[in-house]
XYZ file of C-alpha atoms in Angstrom:
743
model
C 39.541 -105.370 48.426
C 40.400 -102.724 51.006
C 41.403 -99.172 50.198
C 45.129 -99.072 49.461
C 47.594 -97.845 52.078
C 48.671 -94.356 51.096
C 52.417 -93.815 51.113
C 54.330 -90.676 50.265
C 57.802 -91.512 49.118
C 59.284 -88.274 50.546
C 57.540 -88.509 53.907
C 59.422 -89.636 57.005
C 57.108 -91.747 59.136
C 56.782 -90.288 62.595
C 58.593 -92.265 65.256
C 59.618 -95.092 62.949
C 62.525 -93.393 61.283
C 61.544 -94.624 57.842
C 63.817 -92.829 55.433
C 63.886 -92.327 51.711
C 66.968 -93.231 49.701
C 68.437 -89.736 49.767
C 72.114 -88.943 50.099
C 74.429 -86.027 50.687
C 77.167 -88.091 49.092
C 77.115 -85.987 45.951
C 80.867 -86.365 45.633
C 80.296 -89.996 44.723
C 78.519 -88.896 41.562
C 79.823 -85.349 41.142
C 79.422 -83.686 37.767
C 81.788 -80.855 37.029
C 80.779 -78.996 33.933
C 82.789 -76.113 32.566
C 80.918 -73.034 31.349
C 80.031 -73.370 27.687
C 80.644 -77.112 27.670
C 78.340 -79.484 25.852
C 75.293 -80.609 27.844
C 76.014 -83.488 30.176
C 74.721 -86.886 29.029
C 71.394 -87.944 30.489
C 70.551 -91.088 32.475
C 68.929 -93.876 30.453
C 65.235 -94.122 29.534
C 62.650 -92.942 32.103
C 65.409 -92.047 34.562
C 66.256 -89.045 32.387
C 62.761 -87.562 32.804
C 62.564 -88.355 36.541
C 66.225 -88.301 37.601
C 66.085 -88.362 41.396
C 66.815 -91.782 42.819
C 64.184 -91.410 45.535
C 61.538 -91.316 42.817
C 62.274 -94.987 42.202
C 63.608 -96.529 45.440
C 62.576 -96.184 49.080
C 64.478 -97.831 51.952
C 63.037 -97.780 55.474
C 65.034 -97.829 58.691
C 64.119 -101.477 59.205
C 65.705 -102.298 55.841
C 62.442 -102.838 53.973
C 62.542 -101.596 50.393
C 59.831 -100.233 48.106
C 60.302 -99.821 44.369
C 58.153 -97.367 42.395
C 57.296 -97.744 38.727
C 55.066 -95.550 36.597
C 54.114 -98.597 34.534
C 50.992 -100.658 35.194
C 50.558 -104.387 35.649
C 48.148 -105.383 32.882
C 48.630 -109.126 33.085
C 51.923 -109.002 31.198
C 54.019 -109.733 34.311
C 55.664 -106.309 34.554
C 55.375 -106.120 38.350
C 57.260 -109.390 38.790
C 59.935 -108.408 36.267
C 60.473 -104.990 37.912
C 60.812 -106.719 41.277
C 63.427 -109.090 39.844
C 65.448 -106.269 38.299
C 65.510 -104.232 41.504
C 66.285 -107.245 43.693
C 69.205 -108.176 41.444
C 70.860 -104.787 41.361
C 70.243 -104.057 45.060
C 71.502 -107.494 46.118
C 68.404 -108.315 48.146
C 65.987 -111.221 48.026
C 63.058 -111.052 45.632
C 60.575 -111.605 48.470
C 61.913 -108.679 50.514
C 60.817 -106.051 47.988
C 57.505 -104.277 47.553
C 56.591 -102.790 44.158
C 54.177 -99.870 43.803
C 52.805 -99.452 40.280
C 51.289 -96.463 38.468
C 49.866 -93.906 40.917
C 49.830 -90.172 40.203
C 50.704 -89.356 43.821
C 53.534 -91.839 44.299
C 55.214 -92.811 41.064
C 57.049 -91.210 38.174
C 55.034 -90.119 35.169
C 55.925 -92.774 32.599
C 53.024 -92.029 30.277
C 51.230 -95.090 28.957
C 52.026 -98.707 29.643
C 52.093 -99.578 25.980
C 54.214 -100.492 22.991
C 56.193 -103.258 24.751
C 58.157 -100.433 26.404
C 57.824 -101.276 30.096
C 61.119 -103.129 30.452
C 62.946 -100.931 27.963
C 61.870 -97.745 29.768
C 60.944 -98.443 33.385
C 62.957 -101.637 33.752
C 66.095 -99.915 32.494
C 65.451 -96.894 34.733
C 65.010 -99.023 37.839
C 68.001 -101.203 36.982
C 70.228 -98.142 36.783
C 68.674 -96.417 39.806
C 69.075 -99.554 41.929
C 72.710 -99.953 40.847
C 73.463 -96.365 41.839
C 71.654 -96.767 45.150
C 73.753 -99.848 45.869
C 76.923 -97.936 45.027
C 75.937 -95.059 47.301
C 75.310 -97.498 50.153
C 78.748 -99.005 49.641
C 80.353 -95.535 49.650
C 78.575 -94.674 52.907
C 79.606 -97.987 54.472
C 83.218 -97.364 53.428
C 83.103 -93.948 55.104
C 81.717 -95.371 58.336
C 84.077 -98.330 58.424
C 87.100 -96.353 57.304
C 87.796 -98.896 54.587
C 88.147 -98.635 50.785
C 84.858 -99.175 48.967
C 86.606 -101.666 46.661
C 87.057 -104.050 49.595
C 83.344 -104.176 50.443
C 80.604 -106.335 48.989
C 76.799 -106.326 49.144
C 74.640 -109.284 50.051
C 71.082 -109.773 51.252
C 70.411 -106.118 52.043
C 73.707 -105.337 53.720
C 77.228 -104.108 52.985
C 79.878 -106.491 54.302
C 83.581 -105.895 54.850
C 86.390 -108.395 54.393
C 86.513 -109.022 58.145
C 82.793 -109.748 58.297
C 81.596 -106.420 59.631
C 78.021 -105.953 58.382
C 75.954 -102.794 57.995
C 72.359 -103.162 56.805
C 70.883 -100.863 54.208
C 68.470 -99.538 56.824
C 71.350 -98.555 59.111
C 73.206 -96.878 56.275
C 70.379 -94.947 54.678
C 69.323 -93.412 57.990
C 72.372 -91.152 57.885
C 71.099 -88.634 55.334
C 67.814 -87.311 53.956
C 68.798 -85.563 50.744
C 67.927 -86.862 47.363
C 70.405 -86.930 44.492
C 70.115 -87.079 40.757
C 70.933 -90.215 38.867
C 74.069 -90.237 36.781
C 74.243 -91.079 33.066
C 76.156 -94.314 33.550
C 75.673 -96.976 36.195
C 78.032 -99.732 37.212
C 75.630 -102.593 36.553
C 76.229 -106.088 37.833
C 77.811 -108.610 35.487
C 75.043 -110.744 34.024
C 77.182 -113.831 34.739
C 76.632 -113.213 38.475
C 72.842 -112.847 38.333
C 70.906 -114.713 40.984
C 67.398 -113.282 40.518
C 67.269 -112.013 36.948
C 67.094 -114.813 34.420
C 65.096 -117.002 36.807
C 61.513 -118.153 36.214
C 60.150 -116.717 39.443
C 56.350 -117.199 39.726
C 54.408 -114.042 38.956
C 53.222 -112.134 42.009
C 49.881 -111.185 40.424
C 48.702 -114.717 39.640
C 47.664 -116.247 43.022
C 44.673 -113.958 43.637
C 43.515 -114.412 40.041
C 43.373 -118.184 40.179
C 42.022 -118.496 43.723
C 39.121 -116.059 43.444
C 40.868 -113.382 45.474
C 40.547 -109.622 45.105
C 42.649 -109.285 41.970
C 40.922 -106.642 39.874
C 39.314 -103.232 40.152
C 36.064 -105.109 39.461
C 36.609 -106.799 42.859
C 37.038 -103.557 44.857
C 34.643 -103.021 47.736
C 35.202 -99.855 49.812
C 33.281 -98.923 52.980
C 30.022 -97.160 52.134
C 30.477 -97.780 48.419
C 27.616 -97.060 46.023
C 27.005 -98.799 42.700
C 26.348 -96.931 39.469
C 25.330 -97.820 35.947
C 25.451 -95.551 32.901
C 22.749 -95.499 30.246
C 24.648 -95.074 26.995
C 23.090 -93.588 23.861
C 21.958 -96.268 21.380
C 24.358 -95.020 18.689
C 27.033 -92.496 17.821
C 25.694 -88.938 17.880
C 22.321 -89.846 19.391
C 20.669 -86.996 21.315
C 18.624 -87.469 24.494
C 15.284 -85.761 23.804
C 13.183 -86.918 26.765
C 13.712 -88.742 30.055
C 11.214 -88.834 32.920
C 13.275 -89.980 35.914
C 10.570 -89.741 38.611
C 9.646 -93.428 38.602
C 13.281 -94.545 38.566
C 14.152 -92.315 41.526
C 11.510 -94.132 43.606
C 12.914 -97.622 42.943
C 14.334 -99.519 45.947
C 17.882 -98.515 46.819
C 18.174 -95.745 44.245
C 20.179 -92.831 45.653
C 20.388 -90.520 42.667
C 19.864 -90.161 38.933
C 22.700 -88.154 37.374
C 22.064 -86.346 34.111
C 24.357 -83.910 32.323
C 23.277 -83.399 28.725
C 23.443 -86.791 27.008
C 25.232 -88.325 29.990
C 22.756 -90.372 32.007
C 23.463 -92.584 35.014
C 21.800 -94.033 38.086
C 23.324 -94.706 41.514
C 22.044 -97.242 44.040
C 23.040 -98.829 47.321
C 23.417 -102.330 45.849
C 24.682 -103.505 42.494
C 21.605 -105.385 41.328
C 19.474 -102.407 42.324
C 21.591 -100.264 40.015
C 21.158 -102.745 37.150
C 17.362 -102.804 37.542
C 17.297 -99.018 37.766
C 19.516 -98.751 34.664
C 17.075 -100.901 32.687
C 14.133 -98.786 33.833
C 16.010 -95.567 33.044
C 16.936 -96.889 29.618
C 13.284 -97.634 28.883
C 12.318 -94.114 29.937
C 14.945 -92.409 27.777
C 14.015 -91.222 24.285
C 16.794 -90.626 21.768
C 17.067 -89.045 18.338
C 19.416 -91.077 16.133
C 21.115 -90.292 12.852
C 22.266 -92.820 10.266
C 25.922 -91.828 9.869
C 27.896 -95.043 9.339
C 29.075 -96.271 5.941
C 27.991 -99.570 4.464
C 30.188 -102.299 5.842
C 30.775 -103.651 2.321
C 32.104 -100.217 1.289
C 34.846 -100.158 3.918
C 37.609 -100.797 1.373
C 36.355 -97.862 -0.691
C 36.085 -95.611 2.382
C 39.618 -96.397 3.505
C 41.215 -95.953 0.092
C 39.381 -92.732 -0.749
C 41.444 -89.740 -1.914
C 40.869 -87.879 1.367
C 44.038 -89.296 2.907
C 47.166 -87.427 3.969
C 49.999 -89.177 2.148
C 53.658 -89.431 3.055
C 56.504 -91.528 1.680
C 58.133 -92.953 4.796
C 60.832 -95.033 3.094
C 62.466 -94.968 -0.300
C 65.546 -96.693 -1.660
C 66.593 -96.988 -5.284
C 69.170 -98.967 -7.227
C 68.526 -98.505 -10.990
C 71.000 -101.290 -11.781
C 68.549 -103.898 -10.430
C 65.318 -104.514 -12.331
C 62.507 -107.015 -11.979
C 61.220 -109.565 -14.475
C 58.199 -111.137 -12.759
C 55.706 -108.901 -10.947
C 52.744 -109.611 -8.665
C 50.324 -107.381 -6.754
C 48.020 -108.002 -3.786
C 45.636 -106.142 -1.481
C 45.101 -107.158 2.150
C 42.401 -105.876 4.523
C 41.764 -105.823 8.235
C 38.333 -104.962 9.702
C 37.639 -102.916 12.791
C 38.304 -105.210 15.749
C 37.239 -105.046 19.370
C 39.483 -105.496 22.374
C 36.899 -108.023 23.520
C 37.646 -107.565 27.211
C 36.429 -110.603 29.135
C 35.606 -108.366 32.089
C 33.746 -105.178 31.040
C 35.398 -101.955 32.167
C 35.058 -100.706 35.723
C 36.272 -97.888 37.972
C 35.781 -96.613 41.510
C 35.869 -92.898 42.385
C 35.513 -90.856 45.549
C 35.138 -87.095 45.824
C 36.007 -85.832 49.307
C 37.354 -82.563 50.707
C 37.654 -81.064 47.246
C 39.825 -83.907 45.940
C 38.942 -86.649 43.476
C 40.480 -90.129 43.765
C 39.889 -92.685 41.015
C 40.880 -96.365 41.057
C 41.150 -97.455 37.446
C 42.646 -99.998 35.057
C 43.692 -97.284 32.608
C 47.056 -97.829 30.920
C 48.041 -94.207 31.596
C 47.207 -92.768 35.015
C 48.817 -89.386 34.330
C 47.207 -88.736 30.909
C 43.886 -89.995 32.284
C 44.217 -87.649 35.268
C 44.763 -84.757 32.854
C 41.574 -85.620 30.981
C 39.448 -86.090 34.104
C 40.766 -82.867 35.674
C 39.873 -80.959 32.509
C 36.424 -82.557 32.366
C 35.694 -81.643 36.007
C 37.446 -78.269 35.682
C 39.650 -79.133 38.623
C 43.403 -78.588 39.015
C 45.289 -81.810 38.221
C 46.890 -81.687 41.663
C 43.419 -82.258 43.164
C 42.858 -85.414 41.103
C 44.603 -88.668 41.941
C 44.500 -91.800 39.810
C 45.604 -95.150 41.212
C 46.077 -98.076 38.875
C 44.332 -101.279 39.868
C 44.432 -104.249 37.537
C 41.375 -104.852 35.407
C 40.042 -108.000 33.842
C 40.436 -106.418 30.471
C 42.826 -106.094 27.595
C 45.946 -104.648 26.094
C 45.156 -101.294 24.550
C 42.665 -98.459 24.905
C 39.381 -100.171 25.727
C 36.664 -98.717 27.950
C 38.868 -98.333 31.048
C 39.505 -94.596 30.631
C 35.838 -93.948 29.870
C 34.743 -95.885 32.964
C 37.156 -93.792 35.048
C 35.638 -90.587 33.664
C 32.116 -91.953 34.287
C 32.972 -92.719 37.908
C 34.539 -89.298 38.498
C 31.594 -87.415 37.005
C 29.092 -89.420 39.066
C 31.145 -89.272 42.289
C 31.281 -85.478 42.060
C 27.488 -85.474 42.404
C 27.711 -87.581 45.608
C 30.539 -86.140 47.740
C 31.992 -88.358 50.434
C 30.922 -91.821 49.274
C 32.925 -93.991 46.888
C 31.074 -94.876 43.686
C 31.734 -98.001 41.621
C 30.843 -97.889 37.925
C 30.623 -101.205 36.112
C 29.995 -101.329 32.372
C 27.692 -103.947 30.879
C 28.733 -106.346 28.117
C 26.808 -104.553 25.360
C 28.298 -101.222 26.467
C 31.851 -102.539 26.281
C 31.314 -104.064 22.849
C 29.301 -101.142 21.500
C 31.203 -98.150 22.848
C 34.854 -99.057 23.374
C 37.402 -97.610 20.904
C 38.169 -100.324 18.332
C 41.374 -101.320 16.640
C 41.302 -99.422 13.316
C 40.458 -101.043 9.996
C 43.362 -101.105 7.539
C 44.123 -101.717 3.878
C 47.544 -102.552 2.450
C 48.487 -102.684 -1.225
C 51.664 -104.484 -2.245
C 53.524 -104.824 -5.515
C 56.899 -106.485 -6.026
C 59.108 -107.954 -8.744
C 61.677 -110.736 -8.863
C 64.937 -110.552 -10.781
C 66.375 -113.379 -12.879
C 67.889 -115.012 -9.789
C 64.607 -115.246 -7.939
C 65.404 -112.379 -5.558
C 63.173 -109.390 -4.888
C 64.260 -106.554 -7.166
C 61.726 -103.921 -6.159
C 59.133 -103.577 -3.419
C 56.182 -101.200 -3.131
C 54.006 -101.055 -0.019
C 51.072 -98.753 0.686
C 49.125 -98.717 3.942
C 45.771 -96.947 4.479
C 44.707 -96.405 8.078
C 43.138 -94.123 10.656
C 45.130 -92.973 13.642
C 45.974 -95.700 16.133
C 45.643 -93.656 19.297
C 42.895 -91.430 20.625
C 43.975 -92.033 24.209
C 43.203 -89.449 26.882
C 45.339 -86.499 27.623
C 42.439 -84.160 26.967
C 38.866 -84.574 28.169
C 37.557 -84.880 24.610
C 38.862 -88.444 24.377
C 36.362 -89.596 27.019
C 32.719 -90.487 26.393
C 31.428 -88.780 29.543
C 33.047 -85.487 28.529
C 31.725 -85.819 24.970
C 28.168 -86.400 26.240
C 27.968 -83.547 28.793
C 25.639 -80.597 28.227
C 28.748 -78.519 27.549
C 30.624 -81.197 25.629
C 34.335 -81.353 25.027
C 35.292 -81.741 21.392
C 36.958 -84.940 20.250
C 40.603 -84.048 19.586
C 41.914 -83.951 16.039
C 43.199 -87.393 15.039
C 46.886 -87.428 14.201
C 49.329 -90.031 12.914
C 51.847 -91.369 15.412
C 55.447 -90.543 14.545
C 58.012 -93.083 13.487
C 60.165 -94.951 14.430
C 57.380 -96.491 16.535
C 54.591 -95.272 14.289
C 50.896 -96.118 14.346
C 49.213 -97.286 11.169
C 52.672 -97.414 9.585
C 54.246 -99.418 12.418
C 56.309 -102.194 10.778
C 55.313 -100.959 7.311
C 58.973 -100.449 6.371
C 60.386 -103.867 5.456
C 63.084 -105.279 7.701
C 64.442 -107.226 4.754
C 67.026 -105.772 2.344
C 65.690 -104.912 -1.126
C 67.619 -102.972 -3.805
C 64.521 -100.912 -4.650
C 61.794 -100.173 -2.129
C 59.119 -97.562 -1.502
C 56.658 -97.356 1.384
C 53.767 -94.876 1.490
C 51.550 -94.155 4.497
C 48.038 -92.947 3.624
C 46.762 -91.418 6.868
C 42.968 -91.123 6.967
C 41.674 -88.554 9.500
C 38.016 -89.493 8.989
C 36.967 -92.215 11.439
C 33.545 -93.805 10.815
C 33.843 -95.794 14.058
C 35.344 -94.831 17.393
C 38.925 -96.131 17.344
C 42.142 -96.041 19.332
C 45.086 -98.183 20.358
C 44.856 -101.968 20.221
C 47.805 -104.231 20.937
C 50.616 -103.973 18.338
C 48.793 -101.097 16.573
C 49.411 -101.217 12.803
C 52.159 -103.826 13.133
C 49.632 -106.668 13.325
C 48.201 -106.023 9.863
C 51.408 -104.742 8.268
C 53.371 -107.825 9.286
C 50.459 -110.050 8.247
C 50.566 -108.382 4.830
C 54.347 -108.360 4.381
C 54.844 -111.936 5.530
C 51.899 -113.255 3.501
C 53.299 -111.494 0.442
C 56.767 -112.908 1.119
C 55.203 -116.367 0.819
C 53.484 -115.343 -2.414
C 56.827 -114.171 -3.791
C 58.578 -117.325 -2.587
C 55.993 -119.367 -4.504
C 56.598 -117.226 -7.610
C 60.341 -117.843 -7.245
C 59.828 -121.572 -6.634
C 61.712 -121.193 -3.343
C 61.222 -122.558 0.163
C 59.603 -119.825 2.324
C 62.254 -120.019 5.067
C 65.178 -120.030 2.650
C 63.551 -117.163 0.728
C 63.390 -115.011 3.858
C 66.997 -115.736 4.813
C 68.032 -114.813 1.282
C 66.763 -111.261 1.895
C 67.795 -110.760 5.521
C 71.151 -109.347 6.640
C 70.442 -108.891 10.360
C 72.142 -111.768 12.202
C 69.818 -111.770 15.195
C 66.863 -111.945 12.809
C 68.467 -114.849 10.985
C 69.060 -116.581 14.314
C 65.375 -116.554 15.328
C 64.271 -117.724 11.868
C 66.717 -120.610 11.915
C 65.829 -121.509 15.512
C 62.070 -121.574 14.861
C 62.454 -123.570 11.654
C 64.840 -126.094 13.200
C 62.673 -126.542 16.323
C 59.548 -127.000 14.187
C 61.273 -129.590 12.023
C 60.896 -127.448 8.903
C 62.332 -128.983 5.735
C 62.295 -127.596 2.216
C 59.750 -129.372 0.041
C 58.108 -131.077 3.007
C 54.641 -132.623 2.658
C 52.318 -132.045 5.636
C 49.815 -134.656 6.828
C 46.467 -134.846 5.020
C 44.314 -131.723 5.447
C 47.135 -129.919 7.211
C 49.470 -127.156 6.117
C 52.662 -125.520 7.343
C 53.237 -121.774 7.535
C 56.111 -119.519 8.555
C 56.531 -115.814 9.341
C 59.028 -113.439 10.942
C 59.279 -109.829 12.114
C 61.272 -107.537 14.321
C 58.658 -105.541 16.201
C 58.803 -101.842 15.251
C 62.053 -102.764 13.423
C 63.948 -101.922 16.623
C 62.413 -104.077 19.379
C 62.193 -107.863 19.889
C 62.626 -110.431 17.123
C 60.118 -113.241 16.631
C 59.682 -116.070 14.128
C 56.761 -118.506 14.197
C 56.103 -121.763 12.360
C 52.548 -123.092 12.392
C 50.722 -126.287 11.580
C 47.068 -125.688 10.683
C 44.312 -128.186 10.026
C 41.394 -127.298 7.716
C 38.142 -129.235 7.513
C 37.405 -129.124 3.786
C 33.698 -129.849 4.311
C 33.081 -126.924 6.656
C 36.114 -124.701 6.068
C 36.850 -124.693 9.807
C 40.526 -123.941 10.491
C 42.360 -125.048 13.624
C 45.861 -124.134 14.706
C 47.271 -127.509 15.731
C 50.689 -126.392 16.911
C 52.943 -123.377 16.807
C 56.689 -123.149 17.379
C 58.202 -119.733 18.046
C 61.673 -118.346 18.597
C 62.158 -114.959 20.262
C 65.096 -112.653 20.948
C 64.111 -109.976 23.453
C 67.603 -109.047 24.590
C 68.516 -109.732 28.207
C 65.900 -112.096 29.637
C 64.492 -111.154 33.034
C 62.048 -114.014 33.572
C 62.106 -116.875 31.023
C 58.669 -118.158 31.998
C 57.257 -114.649 31.766
C 58.733 -114.191 28.288
C 57.357 -117.544 27.150
C 53.952 -116.552 28.545
C 54.033 -113.316 26.524
C 54.706 -115.123 23.239
C 52.133 -117.830 23.987
C 49.600 -115.100 24.714
C 50.502 -113.227 21.536
C 49.940 -116.346 19.433
C 46.590 -117.175 21.034
C 45.387 -113.569 20.865
C 46.492 -113.195 17.258
C 44.862 -116.519 16.376
C 41.557 -115.164 17.659
C 41.902 -111.893 15.717
C 43.000 -113.726 12.573
C 40.327 -116.422 12.457
C 37.265 -114.925 14.144
C 37.095 -111.243 15.036
C 35.338 -108.424 13.191
C 33.192 -105.515 14.389
C 29.878 -105.321 12.544
C 27.539 -102.338 12.116
C 24.612 -101.040 10.099
C 23.952 -97.476 8.974
C 23.177 -96.354 12.531
C 24.426 -98.748 15.212
C 27.171 -101.158 16.152
C 25.628 -104.630 15.865
C 28.421 -106.817 17.339
C 27.478 -106.290 20.986
C 27.910 -109.740 22.573
C 29.851 -112.993 22.199
C 27.426 -114.336 19.606
C 27.714 -111.349 17.293
C 31.416 -110.853 18.069
C 32.864 -114.379 18.271
C 36.311 -114.975 19.743
C 38.525 -118.015 20.203
C 36.936 -120.625 22.488
C 38.672 -123.254 24.616
C 37.737 -126.058 22.231
C 39.835 -124.412 19.498
C 43.093 -123.714 21.346
C 46.246 -125.273 19.839
C 47.413 -128.699 20.949
C 50.825 -127.217 21.701
C 52.789 -123.981 21.593
C 56.564 -124.119 21.950
C 58.586 -120.981 22.611
C 62.366 -121.026 22.275
C 64.263 -118.119 23.803
C 67.523 -116.753 22.469
C 68.929 -114.971 25.508
C 71.330 -112.057 25.051
C 72.998 -111.488 28.452
C 74.091 -107.916 28.954
C 72.071 -106.626 25.989
C 69.275 -104.025 26.418
C 65.739 -105.126 27.217
C 63.747 -105.079 23.959
C 60.198 -105.741 25.176
C 58.197 -108.739 24.041
C 54.432 -108.357 24.526
C 53.644 -107.257 20.980
C 56.332 -108.965 18.933
C 54.333 -112.125 18.169
C 50.944 -110.907 16.914
C 51.969 -110.100 13.336
C 54.102 -113.208 12.719
C 51.390 -115.434 14.238
C 48.746 -114.041 11.866
C 50.880 -114.475 8.750
C 52.122 -117.892 9.819
C 48.525 -119.109 10.215
C 47.480 -117.552 6.894
C 50.436 -119.106 5.100
C 49.595 -122.505 6.570
C 45.982 -122.178 5.375
C 47.264 -121.449 1.876
C 49.602 -124.430 2.131
C 46.722 -126.819 2.908
C 44.022 -125.323 0.653
C 46.073 -123.990 -2.237
C 44.098 -120.725 -1.971
C 45.412 -117.352 -0.775
C 43.101 -115.451 1.597
C 43.941 -111.781 2.047
C 40.937 -110.399 3.960
C 40.917 -110.725 7.740
C 39.455 -112.520 9.568
C 40.083 -115.839 7.816
C 36.715 -117.270 8.822
C 35.501 -120.754 8.034
C 33.051 -119.255 5.514
C 35.788 -117.439 3.641
C 37.956 -120.556 3.655
C 35.064 -122.751 2.516
C 34.176 -120.283 -0.261
C 37.813 -120.266 -1.398
C 37.954 -124.067 -1.428
C 34.693 -124.309 -3.393
C 35.845 -121.658 -5.863
């Protein structure tokens, strides 16, 4: 992979006349505001924070167009979807556009690519910016042609008059070089006229990935690049007491050993030389360790200790309704790894007082802030460029690898340095998805409806992402270390540990309490869906338990408590497509399960029906088939949306049946694929069907994280259906299933 071409969206290329979409046509979008009047409404989503149109769209004199997004392509198809949105609103072909993703020098600061917010935030911003750009081009064409703008149309990168006179966007934009602010309301195209949006256009990021091309930051090879490996401490809090580096420094190809306190790394000319030197350096290093981790069997006690910060996040009371039958249940989730197939990697170069880092972080601007603080450099002198990584969704080791690379590159000015983590480092040092405990209690009235609902969730924070240097391992391990920032709960309505803890169903009496636990025995941070995965697993498992108590069909029971019509639509669609029937009898050794959620209670809707097979002799579960229905608002790319739900089901299946971080009193012990098993190819479902309910003209809701919770509960409910036993502790391993069957 070659070094990327550096563009500056406000730079006019010498001689070529390449111009940014900047207009003096302020009268087209004039805002007259009287003194003392209420503040003017803001443009939608990310466009409000970065309001100038030239922050999002660039048009060159030859008519070529570049679109800028602060969001990163993580394998979720965002780059393709952004390209479709812009092509649609600009009335140009999909192929004619170029999309530049997260880059601190070129793109808007859109924070993290997380929370299924890319389309809702960046997609909406670009849709509105592109619509306003198109309108400005039409206004300019009308001025030049002396014709009313209403009589002009746009097509294939040009404005065309009724008599066929055609002015290209490149010809029009060359007239002015001012940039204007976006307006609160755009005249968007009618969804009935869409030609690009709503089409299953092949993803632009796939070809290189399936042909062995340079697809990831792991594939980057820059001229003169060095290779580095970090020697991590053997455990949390370990102190480096002795390290004789003389022999390592004499090894073939070794350029430098970098030590700063407990941070230890070696740099070599070739990659395998760096690996051999890392092993030798590791053998030479002596560490003092401290047993500081709790007993794994005591995790439930640790998480439900009285040291939590408690808040009631939802309460509703109707004294006229009382319950007659009551049940209680406790559900647990262990610490879980992101399990990145490709260990984290980054490339950094320090030259002329400036640091450039190529990284697969999900937040280039927050990561830049942390690295700048760590290096004590002004943020303006640090540039982060997102490059896809063979990794994960969430805060894995990507940000740490970026900090490693920057710290090492500073010691070797001029030459790019590539840092590649090893498998045991990724598994042992990445921030995990937090362990959680939920306690539920509910009662049914005389009609078999839920009369009261009580839900308690116990959890650590769900984000320790960078922003400050203290979130990064390299900064924590320096001789003058940066303190780990104070863990804090994430605010609702998105939430963290309490994400999706408030029921989406309608109950006459309900109370939800969030027990936030600041103490974190293991290093943790954001993992896909945050607390929603376990909260939905708990709620939807308990809904099945209550349906059984009421003697009701699980699907009918859910509909009985749901007022939201779009939620009802996805439930009915999934059930009908699965062939769900009340009182149905599955084939021998198979069970049916169902679950539903609206992600974050304000994003996409998803319902999933599952068929699971259980081998009663071994306890081995297998998801045979899954049928899902999803409502994500206006659909940009149907195939991309289907891919997101398929991925959510497969990922959640792996979490739900296999994954759990293990540790002893001192060290993490799940450091490879044997000690941290994940879903293998021989266990994938026979089929996954995804049915889309499209909502033309409705806002984008985001879809990447809507399926994980329903998939987990659907699988768990199917296991109960086939075994007759309710399992409440994740993961639902074959041993736990076998023990339940034998009991």
